[in-house]
mmCIF file of C-alpha atoms in Angstrom:
data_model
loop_
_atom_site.group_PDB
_atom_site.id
_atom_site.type_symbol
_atom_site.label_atom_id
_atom_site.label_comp_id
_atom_site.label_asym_id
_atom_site.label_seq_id
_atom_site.Cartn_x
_atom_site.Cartn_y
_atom_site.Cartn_z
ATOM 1 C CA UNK A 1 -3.128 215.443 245.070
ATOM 2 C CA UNK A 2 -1.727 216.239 248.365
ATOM 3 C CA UNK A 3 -0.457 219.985 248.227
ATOM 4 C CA UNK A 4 2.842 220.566 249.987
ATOM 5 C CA UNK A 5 4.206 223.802 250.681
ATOM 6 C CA UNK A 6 6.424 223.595 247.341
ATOM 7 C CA UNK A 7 3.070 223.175 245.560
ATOM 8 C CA UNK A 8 1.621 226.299 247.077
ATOM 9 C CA UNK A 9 5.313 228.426 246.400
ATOM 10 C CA UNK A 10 5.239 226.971 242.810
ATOM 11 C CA UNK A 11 1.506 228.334 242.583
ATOM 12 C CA UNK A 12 2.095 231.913 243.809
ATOM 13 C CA UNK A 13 5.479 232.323 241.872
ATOM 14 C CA UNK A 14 3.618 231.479 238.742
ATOM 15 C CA UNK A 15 0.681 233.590 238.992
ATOM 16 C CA UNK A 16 2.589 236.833 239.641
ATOM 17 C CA UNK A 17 5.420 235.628 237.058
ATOM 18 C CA UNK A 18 2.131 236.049 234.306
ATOM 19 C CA UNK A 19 1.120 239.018 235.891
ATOM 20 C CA UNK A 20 5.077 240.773 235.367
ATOM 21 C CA UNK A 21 5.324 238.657 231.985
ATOM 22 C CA UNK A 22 8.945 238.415 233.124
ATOM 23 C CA UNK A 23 10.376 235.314 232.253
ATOM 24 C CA UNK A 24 13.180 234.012 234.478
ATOM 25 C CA UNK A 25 16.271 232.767 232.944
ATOM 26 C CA UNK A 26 17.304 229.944 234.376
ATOM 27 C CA UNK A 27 19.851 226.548 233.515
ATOM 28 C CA UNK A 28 21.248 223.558 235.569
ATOM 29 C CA UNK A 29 23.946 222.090 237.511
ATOM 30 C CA UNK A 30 25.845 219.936 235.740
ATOM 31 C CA UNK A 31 27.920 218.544 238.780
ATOM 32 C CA UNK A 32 26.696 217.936 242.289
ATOM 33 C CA UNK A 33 27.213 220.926 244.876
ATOM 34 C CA UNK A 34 28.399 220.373 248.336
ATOM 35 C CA UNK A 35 27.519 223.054 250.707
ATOM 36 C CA UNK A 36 30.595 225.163 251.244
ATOM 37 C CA UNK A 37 31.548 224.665 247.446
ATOM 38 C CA UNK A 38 32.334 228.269 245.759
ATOM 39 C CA UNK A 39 32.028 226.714 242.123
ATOM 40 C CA UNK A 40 29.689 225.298 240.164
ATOM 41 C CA UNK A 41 29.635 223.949 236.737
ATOM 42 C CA UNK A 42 26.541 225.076 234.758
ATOM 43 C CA UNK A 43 24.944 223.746 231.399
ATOM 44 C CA UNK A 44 25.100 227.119 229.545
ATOM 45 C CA UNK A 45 26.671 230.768 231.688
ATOM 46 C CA UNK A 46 25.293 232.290 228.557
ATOM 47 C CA UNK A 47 23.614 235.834 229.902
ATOM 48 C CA UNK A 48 25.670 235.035 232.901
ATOM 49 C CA UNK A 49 27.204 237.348 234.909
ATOM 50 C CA UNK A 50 28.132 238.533 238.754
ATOM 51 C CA UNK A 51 24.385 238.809 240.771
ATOM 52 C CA UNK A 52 21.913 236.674 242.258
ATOM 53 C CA UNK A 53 21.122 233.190 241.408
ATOM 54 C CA UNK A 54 19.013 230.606 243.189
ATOM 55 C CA UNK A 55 18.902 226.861 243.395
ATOM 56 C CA UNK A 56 15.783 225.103 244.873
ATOM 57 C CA UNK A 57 15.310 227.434 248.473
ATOM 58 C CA UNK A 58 19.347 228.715 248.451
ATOM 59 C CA UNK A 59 20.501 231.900 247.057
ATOM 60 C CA UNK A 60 23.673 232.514 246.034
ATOM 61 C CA UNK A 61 25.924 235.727 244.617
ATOM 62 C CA UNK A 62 28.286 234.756 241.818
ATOM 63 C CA UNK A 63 31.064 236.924 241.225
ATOM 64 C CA UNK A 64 32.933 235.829 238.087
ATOM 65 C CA UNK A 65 31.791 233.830 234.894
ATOM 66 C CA UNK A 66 34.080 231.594 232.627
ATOM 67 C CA UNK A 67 32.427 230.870 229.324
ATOM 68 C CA UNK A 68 35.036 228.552 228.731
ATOM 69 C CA UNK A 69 34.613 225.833 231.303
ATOM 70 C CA UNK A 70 31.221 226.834 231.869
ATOM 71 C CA UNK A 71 31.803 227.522 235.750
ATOM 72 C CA UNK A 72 30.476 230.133 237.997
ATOM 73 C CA UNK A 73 32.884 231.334 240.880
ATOM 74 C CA UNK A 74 30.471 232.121 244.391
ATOM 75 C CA UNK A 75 32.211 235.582 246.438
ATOM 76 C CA UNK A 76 33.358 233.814 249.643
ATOM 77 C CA UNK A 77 30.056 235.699 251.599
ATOM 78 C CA UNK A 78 28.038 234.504 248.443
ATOM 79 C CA UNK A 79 26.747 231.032 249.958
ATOM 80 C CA UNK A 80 23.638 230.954 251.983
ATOM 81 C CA UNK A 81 22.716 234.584 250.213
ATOM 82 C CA UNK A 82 20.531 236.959 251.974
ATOM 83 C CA UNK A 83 19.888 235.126 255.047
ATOM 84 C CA UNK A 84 18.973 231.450 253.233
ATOM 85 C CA UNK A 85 20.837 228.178 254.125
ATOM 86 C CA UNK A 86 23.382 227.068 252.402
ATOM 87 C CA UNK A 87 22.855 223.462 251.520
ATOM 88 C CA UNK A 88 24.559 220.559 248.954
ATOM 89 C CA UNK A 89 22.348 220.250 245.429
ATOM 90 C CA UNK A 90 22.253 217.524 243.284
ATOM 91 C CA UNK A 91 23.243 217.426 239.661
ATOM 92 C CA UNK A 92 20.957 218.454 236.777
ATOM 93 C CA UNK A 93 18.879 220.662 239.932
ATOM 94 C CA UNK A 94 17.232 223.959 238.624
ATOM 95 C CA UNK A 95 19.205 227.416 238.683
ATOM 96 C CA UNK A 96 17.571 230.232 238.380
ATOM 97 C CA UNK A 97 19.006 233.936 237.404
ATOM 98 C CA UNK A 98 18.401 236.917 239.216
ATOM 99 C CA UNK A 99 14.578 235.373 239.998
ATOM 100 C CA UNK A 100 12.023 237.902 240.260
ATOM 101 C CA UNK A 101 10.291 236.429 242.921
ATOM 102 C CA UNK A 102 13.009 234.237 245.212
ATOM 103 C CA UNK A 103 11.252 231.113 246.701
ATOM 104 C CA UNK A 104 12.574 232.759 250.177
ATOM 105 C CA UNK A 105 10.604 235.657 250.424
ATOM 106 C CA UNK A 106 7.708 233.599 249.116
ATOM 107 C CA UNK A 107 8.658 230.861 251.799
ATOM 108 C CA UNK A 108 8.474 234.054 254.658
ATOM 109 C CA UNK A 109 4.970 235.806 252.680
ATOM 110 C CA UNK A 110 2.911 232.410 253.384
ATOM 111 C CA UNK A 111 4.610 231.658 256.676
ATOM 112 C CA UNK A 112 3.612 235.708 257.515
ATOM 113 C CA UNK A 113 -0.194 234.832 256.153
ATOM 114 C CA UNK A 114 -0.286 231.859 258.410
ATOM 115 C CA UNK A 115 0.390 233.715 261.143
ATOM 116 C CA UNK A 116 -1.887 236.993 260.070
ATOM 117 C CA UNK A 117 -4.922 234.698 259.540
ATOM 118 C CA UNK A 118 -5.679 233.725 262.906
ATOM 119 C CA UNK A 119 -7.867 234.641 264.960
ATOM 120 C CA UNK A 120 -10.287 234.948 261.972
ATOM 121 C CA UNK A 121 -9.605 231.444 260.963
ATOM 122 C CA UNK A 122 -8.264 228.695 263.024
ATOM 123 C CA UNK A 123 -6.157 225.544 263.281
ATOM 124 C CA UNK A 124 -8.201 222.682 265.800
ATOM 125 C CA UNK A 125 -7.018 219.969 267.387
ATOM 126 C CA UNK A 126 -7.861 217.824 270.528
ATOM 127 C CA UNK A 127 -6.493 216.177 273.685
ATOM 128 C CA UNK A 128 -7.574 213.223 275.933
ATOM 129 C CA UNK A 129 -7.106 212.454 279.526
ATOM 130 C CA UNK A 130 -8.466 209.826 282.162
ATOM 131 C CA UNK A 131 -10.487 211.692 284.858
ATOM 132 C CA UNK A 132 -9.720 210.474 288.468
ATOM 133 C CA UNK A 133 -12.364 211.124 291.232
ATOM 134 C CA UNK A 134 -9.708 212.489 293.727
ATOM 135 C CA UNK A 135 -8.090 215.334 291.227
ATOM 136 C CA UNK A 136 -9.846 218.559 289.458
ATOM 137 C CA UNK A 137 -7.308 220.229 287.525
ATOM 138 C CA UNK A 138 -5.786 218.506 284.537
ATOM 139 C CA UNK A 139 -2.958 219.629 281.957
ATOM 140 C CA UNK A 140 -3.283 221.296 278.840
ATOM 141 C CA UNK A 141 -1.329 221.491 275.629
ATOM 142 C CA UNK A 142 0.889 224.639 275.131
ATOM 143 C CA UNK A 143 -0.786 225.250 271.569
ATOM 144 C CA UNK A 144 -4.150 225.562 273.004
ATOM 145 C CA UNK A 145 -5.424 228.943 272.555
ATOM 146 C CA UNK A 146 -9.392 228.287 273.385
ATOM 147 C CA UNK A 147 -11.523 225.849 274.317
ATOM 148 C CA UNK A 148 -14.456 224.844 271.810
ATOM 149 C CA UNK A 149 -15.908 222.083 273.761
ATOM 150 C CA UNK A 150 -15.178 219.253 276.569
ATOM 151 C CA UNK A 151 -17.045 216.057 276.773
ATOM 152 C CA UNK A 152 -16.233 212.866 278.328
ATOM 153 C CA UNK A 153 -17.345 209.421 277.675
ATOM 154 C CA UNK A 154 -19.666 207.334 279.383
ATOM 155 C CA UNK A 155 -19.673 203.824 280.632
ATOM 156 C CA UNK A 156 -21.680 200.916 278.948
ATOM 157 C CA UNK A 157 -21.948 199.907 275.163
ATOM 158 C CA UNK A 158 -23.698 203.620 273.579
ATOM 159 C CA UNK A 159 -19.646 205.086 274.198
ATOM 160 C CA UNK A 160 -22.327 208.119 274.088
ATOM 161 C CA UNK A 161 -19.446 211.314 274.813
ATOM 162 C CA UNK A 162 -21.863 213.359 277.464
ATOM 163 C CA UNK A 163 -20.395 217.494 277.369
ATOM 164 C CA UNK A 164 -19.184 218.983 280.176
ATOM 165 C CA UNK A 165 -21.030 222.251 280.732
ATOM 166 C CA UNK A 166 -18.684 223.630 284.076
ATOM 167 C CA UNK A 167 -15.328 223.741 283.928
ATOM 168 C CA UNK A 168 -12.911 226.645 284.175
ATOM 169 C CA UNK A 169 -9.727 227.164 281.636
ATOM 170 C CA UNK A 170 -6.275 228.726 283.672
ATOM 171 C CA UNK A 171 -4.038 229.884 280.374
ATOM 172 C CA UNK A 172 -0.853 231.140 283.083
ATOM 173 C CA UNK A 173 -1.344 227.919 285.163
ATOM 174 C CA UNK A 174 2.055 227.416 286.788
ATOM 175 C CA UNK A 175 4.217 225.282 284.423
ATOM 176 C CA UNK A 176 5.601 223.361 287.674
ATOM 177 C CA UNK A 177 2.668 221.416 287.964
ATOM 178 C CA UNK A 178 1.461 221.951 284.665
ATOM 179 C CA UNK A 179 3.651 221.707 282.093
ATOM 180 C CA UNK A 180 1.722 222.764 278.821
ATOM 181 C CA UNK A 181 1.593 226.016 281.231
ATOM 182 C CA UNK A 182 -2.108 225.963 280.737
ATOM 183 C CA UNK A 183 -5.066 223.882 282.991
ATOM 184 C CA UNK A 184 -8.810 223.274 282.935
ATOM 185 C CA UNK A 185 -10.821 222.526 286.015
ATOM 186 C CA UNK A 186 -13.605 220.525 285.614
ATOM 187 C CA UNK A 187 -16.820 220.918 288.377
ATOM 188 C CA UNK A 188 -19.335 218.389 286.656
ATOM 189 C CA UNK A 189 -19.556 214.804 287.943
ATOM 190 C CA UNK A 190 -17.332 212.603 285.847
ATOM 191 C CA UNK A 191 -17.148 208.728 286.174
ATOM 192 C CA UNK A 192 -13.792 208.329 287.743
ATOM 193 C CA UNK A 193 -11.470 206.540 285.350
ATOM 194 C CA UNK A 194 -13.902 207.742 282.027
ATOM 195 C CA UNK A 195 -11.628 209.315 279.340
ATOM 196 C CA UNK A 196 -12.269 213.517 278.649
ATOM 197 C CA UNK A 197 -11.394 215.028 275.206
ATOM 198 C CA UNK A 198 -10.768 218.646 274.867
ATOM 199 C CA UNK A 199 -11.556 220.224 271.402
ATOM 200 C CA UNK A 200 -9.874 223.276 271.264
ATOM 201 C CA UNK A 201 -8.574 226.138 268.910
ATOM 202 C CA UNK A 202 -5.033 227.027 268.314
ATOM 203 C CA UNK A 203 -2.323 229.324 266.058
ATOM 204 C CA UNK A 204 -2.008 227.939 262.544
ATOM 205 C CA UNK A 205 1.291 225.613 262.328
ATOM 206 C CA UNK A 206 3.990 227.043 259.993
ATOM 207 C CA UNK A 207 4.989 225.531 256.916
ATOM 208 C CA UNK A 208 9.060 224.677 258.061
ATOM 209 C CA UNK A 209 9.899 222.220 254.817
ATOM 210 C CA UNK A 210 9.319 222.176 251.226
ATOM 211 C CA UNK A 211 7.690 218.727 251.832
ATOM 212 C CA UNK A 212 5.236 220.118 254.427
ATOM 213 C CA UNK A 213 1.338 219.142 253.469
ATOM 214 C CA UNK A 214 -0.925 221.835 253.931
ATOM 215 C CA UNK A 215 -3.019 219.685 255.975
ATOM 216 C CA UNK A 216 -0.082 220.477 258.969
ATOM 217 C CA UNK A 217 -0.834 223.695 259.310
ATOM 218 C CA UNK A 218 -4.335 222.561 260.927
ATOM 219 C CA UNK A 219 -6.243 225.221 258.941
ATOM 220 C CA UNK A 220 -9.422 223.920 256.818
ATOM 221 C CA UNK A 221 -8.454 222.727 253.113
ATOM 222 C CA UNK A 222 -10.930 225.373 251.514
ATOM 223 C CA UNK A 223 -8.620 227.966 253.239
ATOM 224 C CA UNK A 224 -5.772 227.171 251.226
ATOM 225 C CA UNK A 225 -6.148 230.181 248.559
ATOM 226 C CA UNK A 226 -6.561 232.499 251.463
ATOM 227 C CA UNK A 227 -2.850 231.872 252.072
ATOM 228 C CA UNK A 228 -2.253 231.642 248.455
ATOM 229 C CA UNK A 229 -3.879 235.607 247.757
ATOM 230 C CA UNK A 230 -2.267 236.498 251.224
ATOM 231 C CA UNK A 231 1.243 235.950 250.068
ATOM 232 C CA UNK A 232 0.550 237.366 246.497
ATOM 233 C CA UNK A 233 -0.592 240.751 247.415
ATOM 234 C CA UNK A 234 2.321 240.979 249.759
ATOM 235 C CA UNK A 235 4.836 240.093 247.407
ATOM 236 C CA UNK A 236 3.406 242.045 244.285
ATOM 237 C CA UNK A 237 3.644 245.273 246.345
ATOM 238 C CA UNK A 238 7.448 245.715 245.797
ATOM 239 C CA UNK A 239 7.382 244.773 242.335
ATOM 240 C CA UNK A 240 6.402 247.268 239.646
ATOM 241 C CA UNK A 241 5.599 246.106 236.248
ATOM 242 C CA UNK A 242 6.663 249.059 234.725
ATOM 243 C CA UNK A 243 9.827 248.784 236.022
ATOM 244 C CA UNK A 244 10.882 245.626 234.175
ATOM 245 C CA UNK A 245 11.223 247.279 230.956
ATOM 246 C CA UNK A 246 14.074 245.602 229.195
ATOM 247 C CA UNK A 247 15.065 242.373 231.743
ATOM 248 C CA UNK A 248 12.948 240.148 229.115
ATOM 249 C CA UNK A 249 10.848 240.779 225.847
ATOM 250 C CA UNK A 250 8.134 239.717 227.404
ATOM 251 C CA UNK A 251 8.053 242.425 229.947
ATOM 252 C CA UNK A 252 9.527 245.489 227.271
ATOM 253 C CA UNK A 253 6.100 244.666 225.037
ATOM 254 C CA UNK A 254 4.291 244.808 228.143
ATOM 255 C CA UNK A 255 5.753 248.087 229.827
ATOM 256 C CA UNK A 256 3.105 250.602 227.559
ATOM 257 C CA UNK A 257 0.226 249.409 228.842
ATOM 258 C CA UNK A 258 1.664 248.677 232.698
ATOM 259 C CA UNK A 259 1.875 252.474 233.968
ATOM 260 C CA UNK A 260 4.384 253.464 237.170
ATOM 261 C CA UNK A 261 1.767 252.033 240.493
ATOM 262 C CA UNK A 262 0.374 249.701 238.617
ATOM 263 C CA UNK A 263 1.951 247.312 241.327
ATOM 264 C CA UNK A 264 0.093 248.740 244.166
ATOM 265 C CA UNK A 265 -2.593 249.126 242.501
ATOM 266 C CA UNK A 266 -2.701 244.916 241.981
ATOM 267 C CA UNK A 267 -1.523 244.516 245.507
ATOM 268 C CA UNK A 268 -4.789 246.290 246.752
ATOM 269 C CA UNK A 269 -6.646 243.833 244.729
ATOM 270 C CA UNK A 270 -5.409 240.574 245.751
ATOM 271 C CA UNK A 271 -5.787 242.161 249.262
ATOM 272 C CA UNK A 272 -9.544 242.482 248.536
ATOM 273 C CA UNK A 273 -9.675 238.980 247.866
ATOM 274 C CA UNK A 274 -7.409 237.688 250.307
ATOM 275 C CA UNK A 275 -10.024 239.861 252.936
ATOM 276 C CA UNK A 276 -13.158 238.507 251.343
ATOM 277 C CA UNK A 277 -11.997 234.746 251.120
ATOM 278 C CA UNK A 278 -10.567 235.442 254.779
ATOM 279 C CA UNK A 279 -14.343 237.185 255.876
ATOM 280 C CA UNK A 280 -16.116 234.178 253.989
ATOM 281 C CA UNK A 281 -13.865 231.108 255.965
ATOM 282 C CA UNK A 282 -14.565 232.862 259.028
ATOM 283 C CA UNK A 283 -17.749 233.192 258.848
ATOM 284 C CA UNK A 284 -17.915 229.095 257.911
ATOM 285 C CA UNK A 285 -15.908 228.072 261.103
ATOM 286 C CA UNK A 286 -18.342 230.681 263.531
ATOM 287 C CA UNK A 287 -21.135 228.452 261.856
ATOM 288 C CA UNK A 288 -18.858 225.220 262.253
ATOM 289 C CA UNK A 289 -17.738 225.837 265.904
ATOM 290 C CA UNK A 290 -20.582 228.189 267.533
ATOM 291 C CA UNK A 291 -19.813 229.587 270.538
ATOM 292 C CA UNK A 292 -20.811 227.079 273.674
ATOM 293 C CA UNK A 293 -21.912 227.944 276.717
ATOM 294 C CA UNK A 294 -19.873 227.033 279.997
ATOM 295 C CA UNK A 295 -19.803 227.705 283.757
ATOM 296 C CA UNK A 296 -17.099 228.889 285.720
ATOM 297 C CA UNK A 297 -18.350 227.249 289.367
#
């Protein structure tokens, strides 16, 4: 199964919901929403009243409740809550009361863990141009961070790809004659017209859509519970167990044996993890990519 960035949201949200035991009211729409509507009709308001409610990645602050019609009424600032996009919703979508854990902030904790991972583990990719006889310097891509390796291919049937052992990489290269703002000059004798393919390291892409495959961000599949214990341990930080007492059953029966910090004291634990999985895919790309050695002239 392919996981998508939903996937990986739906994942974390569940695994600290069972750590709170705080179960999440939630209902439906029972209408279709457009995106500047201020009402919405609801299957059941019961529990209902004026705070925070989300539907799919939008949060929204209702203001009034009528248990008659079974409507919600949205303050005027209320769509598009807390810095989230305001978007239309279908009929019979998911709302969620006052959630715990609001897909937005788990949205930001994964892009943040994207971003914190790297330069302990990397995103690769590769580029290809035709060498010609009478030029040096060639263009890079902007996302290119460092080179692992550059080989080109030779002529006849082996298509054997021979490395290139001297070259030199310019990352400020002037973006007037380069645009990617980046340049490698090769020195070794190249076959004029052969094709050379750069291999090279760059910043983990950022999960932008629900519908966004892991696979996009460029980063290994085996890393994907690094990301998973990264945004966990940054979320569970600001939520204290003990502090739930009363919001659901679930959470009162649990409250005597959660004491005040217990919170923290999880959030230092999934940080252990998230280090140790982090430390252990590192260590598997250094063995993956080992450093190669090149010459500048």
């Amino acid at each position: 199964m392919t996981t998508t960035r939903d996937t990986i949201v739906e994942e974390v949200i569940s695994n600290l919901s069972s750590y709170t035991l705080r179960q999440d009211r939630s209902t439906y729409l029972t209408a279709s929403l457009s995106a500047s509507a201020l009402s919405m009709n609801l299957a059941s308001v019961e529990n209902i009243g004026k705070g925070l409610m989300e539907i799919n990645d939008e949060l929204v602050w209702v203001d009034s409740t009528d248990r008659i019609s079974n409507t919600v009424t949205i303050a005027p600032y209320g769509r598009g809550y807390k810095g989230t996009t305001a978007t239309a919703h279908d009929a019979l979508e998911k709302v969620t009361v006052s959630p715990t854990f609001p897909r937005y902030q788990v949205i930001r904790a994964i892009n943040q863990t994207l971003g914190a991972v790297y330069p302990k583990i990397f995103a690769t990719a590769s580029t290809t141009f035709s060498y010609t006889a009478s030029r040096l310097t060639y263009n890079l891509p902007a996302d290119l961070d460092d080179v692992l390796s550059i080989s080109w291919q030779t002529v006849g049937p082996t298509q054997e790809w021979v490395p290139i052992r001297r070259y030199r990489v310019d990352k400020t290269a002037a973006t007037g004659s380069f645009a990617g703002g980046k340049s490698v000059t090769i020195y070794d004798l190249v076959t004029s017209g052969r094709t050379v393919q750069v291999f090279y390291t760059k910043k983990p892409t950022l999960m932008t859509s629900g519908s966004s495959t892991f696979a996009s961000t460029g980063l290994p599949d085996s890393t994907e519970d690094v990301i998973m214990y990264g945004a966990a341990y940054r979320l569970i930080s600001f939520i204290d167990p003990a502090r739930l007492t009363f919001s659901t059953p679930e959470a009162n029966e649990n409250d005597p044996n959660r004491p005040l910090g217990t919170g923290t004291s999880t959030s230092r634990y999934l940080f252990s993890l998230y280090q140790q999985r982090l430390e252990e895919e590192a260590g598997k790309l250094r063995d993956e990519y080992p450093v190669r050695v090149h010459f500048t002239t």
